Amino acid sequence: MRALNVGGREKPNGFVGEWDTLQYSGNKYQERHMTIDHDLCSLTPIPKEDAYYDLLYSSHTFEHLLDVHLTYVLPDCF
């Protein structure tokens, strides 16, 4: 199973499989755990082909985005 953790620091506890972490650069702690550098406010697709991931996980991320960004990011995640 391939999964993507959007906005997280590292692989969530208790989950198994291959995990990528999508995080913005600029924070040295978060950069250590980041596997994909992508700006969720850029209105550009996540840099992976469609249906690449089997699972998407995010906690405490989407509420920090503006509606204009969410209307792009959420369908892209789907």
Coordinates of C-alpha atoms in Angstrom, one line a residue:
M1 CA 0.0 0.0 0.0
R2 CA 1.3 3.5 -0.9
A3 CA 0.1 6.4 1.2
L4 CA 0.5 10.1 1.3
N5 CA 0.6 12.1 4.6
V6 CA -0.4 15.7 3.6
G7 CA 1.1 18.4 5.9
G8 CA 2.4 15.9 8.4
R9 CA 5.8 15.6 9.9
E10 CA 6.4 11.9 9.6
K11 CA 4.7 8.6 9.1
P12 CA 1.6 8.3 11.4
N13 CA 2.0 5.7 14.2
G14 CA 0.4 2.4 13.6
F15 CA 0.2 2.6 9.8
V16 CA 2.1 0.2 7.6
G17 CA 3.2 0.5 4.0
E18 CA 5.1 2.9 1.9
W19 CA 4.6 6.5 3.0
D20 CA 5.4 9.8 1.4
T21 CA 5.2 13.0 3.4
L22 CA 4.1 16.2 1.6
Q23 CA 5.3 19.3 3.4
Y24 CA 6.4 22.8 2.6
S25 CA 10.1 23.6 3.0
G26 CA 11.3 26.3 5.4
N27 CA 11.0 24.5 8.7
K28 CA 14.2 22.5 9.5
Y29 CA 12.3 19.9 11.6
Q30 CA 9.7 19.3 9.0
E31 CA 12.3 19.2 6.1
R32 CA 13.9 16.2 7.8
H33 CA 10.7 14.2 7.3
M34 CA 9.6 15.6 4.0
T35 CA 9.6 13.4 0.9
I36 CA 7.6 15.7 -1.4
D37 CA 8.1 19.5 -1.4
H38 CA 4.8 21.0 -2.6
D39 CA 3.0 24.2 -1.9
L40 CA -0.6 23.4 -1.2
C41 CA -1.5 27.1 -2.0
S42 CA 0.1 27.0 -5.5
L43 CA -3.0 25.8 -7.3
T44 CA -0.8 23.2 -9.0
P45 CA -1.3 19.4 -8.8
I46 CA 0.5 17.2 -6.3
P47 CA 3.6 16.0 -8.2
K48 CA 2.5 12.4 -8.6
E49 CA 0.4 10.7 -11.3
D50 CA -3.3 10.1 -10.7
A51 CA -4.2 7.1 -8.6
Y52 CA -0.6 6.7 -7.4
Y53 CA -1.6 6.5 -3.7
D54 CA -4.0 4.0 -2.1
L55 CA -4.5 6.2 0.9
L56 CA -4.3 9.9 1.9
Y57 CA -3.9 11.0 5.5
S58 CA -4.0 14.5 6.9
S59 CA -4.4 15.9 10.3
H60 CA -4.6 19.6 11.3
T61 CA -3.6 20.9 7.8
F62 CA -6.6 21.7 5.6
E63 CA -8.1 24.1 8.2
H64 CA -5.1 26.4 7.6
L65 CA -5.8 26.8 3.9
L66 CA -8.1 29.4 2.3
D67 CA -11.2 28.3 0.5
V68 CA -9.8 29.1 -2.9
H69 CA -6.9 26.7 -2.2
L70 CA -9.2 24.0 -0.7
T71 CA -11.4 24.0 -3.8
Y72 CA -8.3 23.0 -5.8
V73 CA -6.4 20.8 -3.3
L74 CA -9.3 18.5 -2.1
P75 CA -10.3 17.4 -5.6
D76 CA -6.7 16.8 -6.5
C77 CA -6.3 14.6 -3.4
F78 CA -9.4 12.7 -4.4

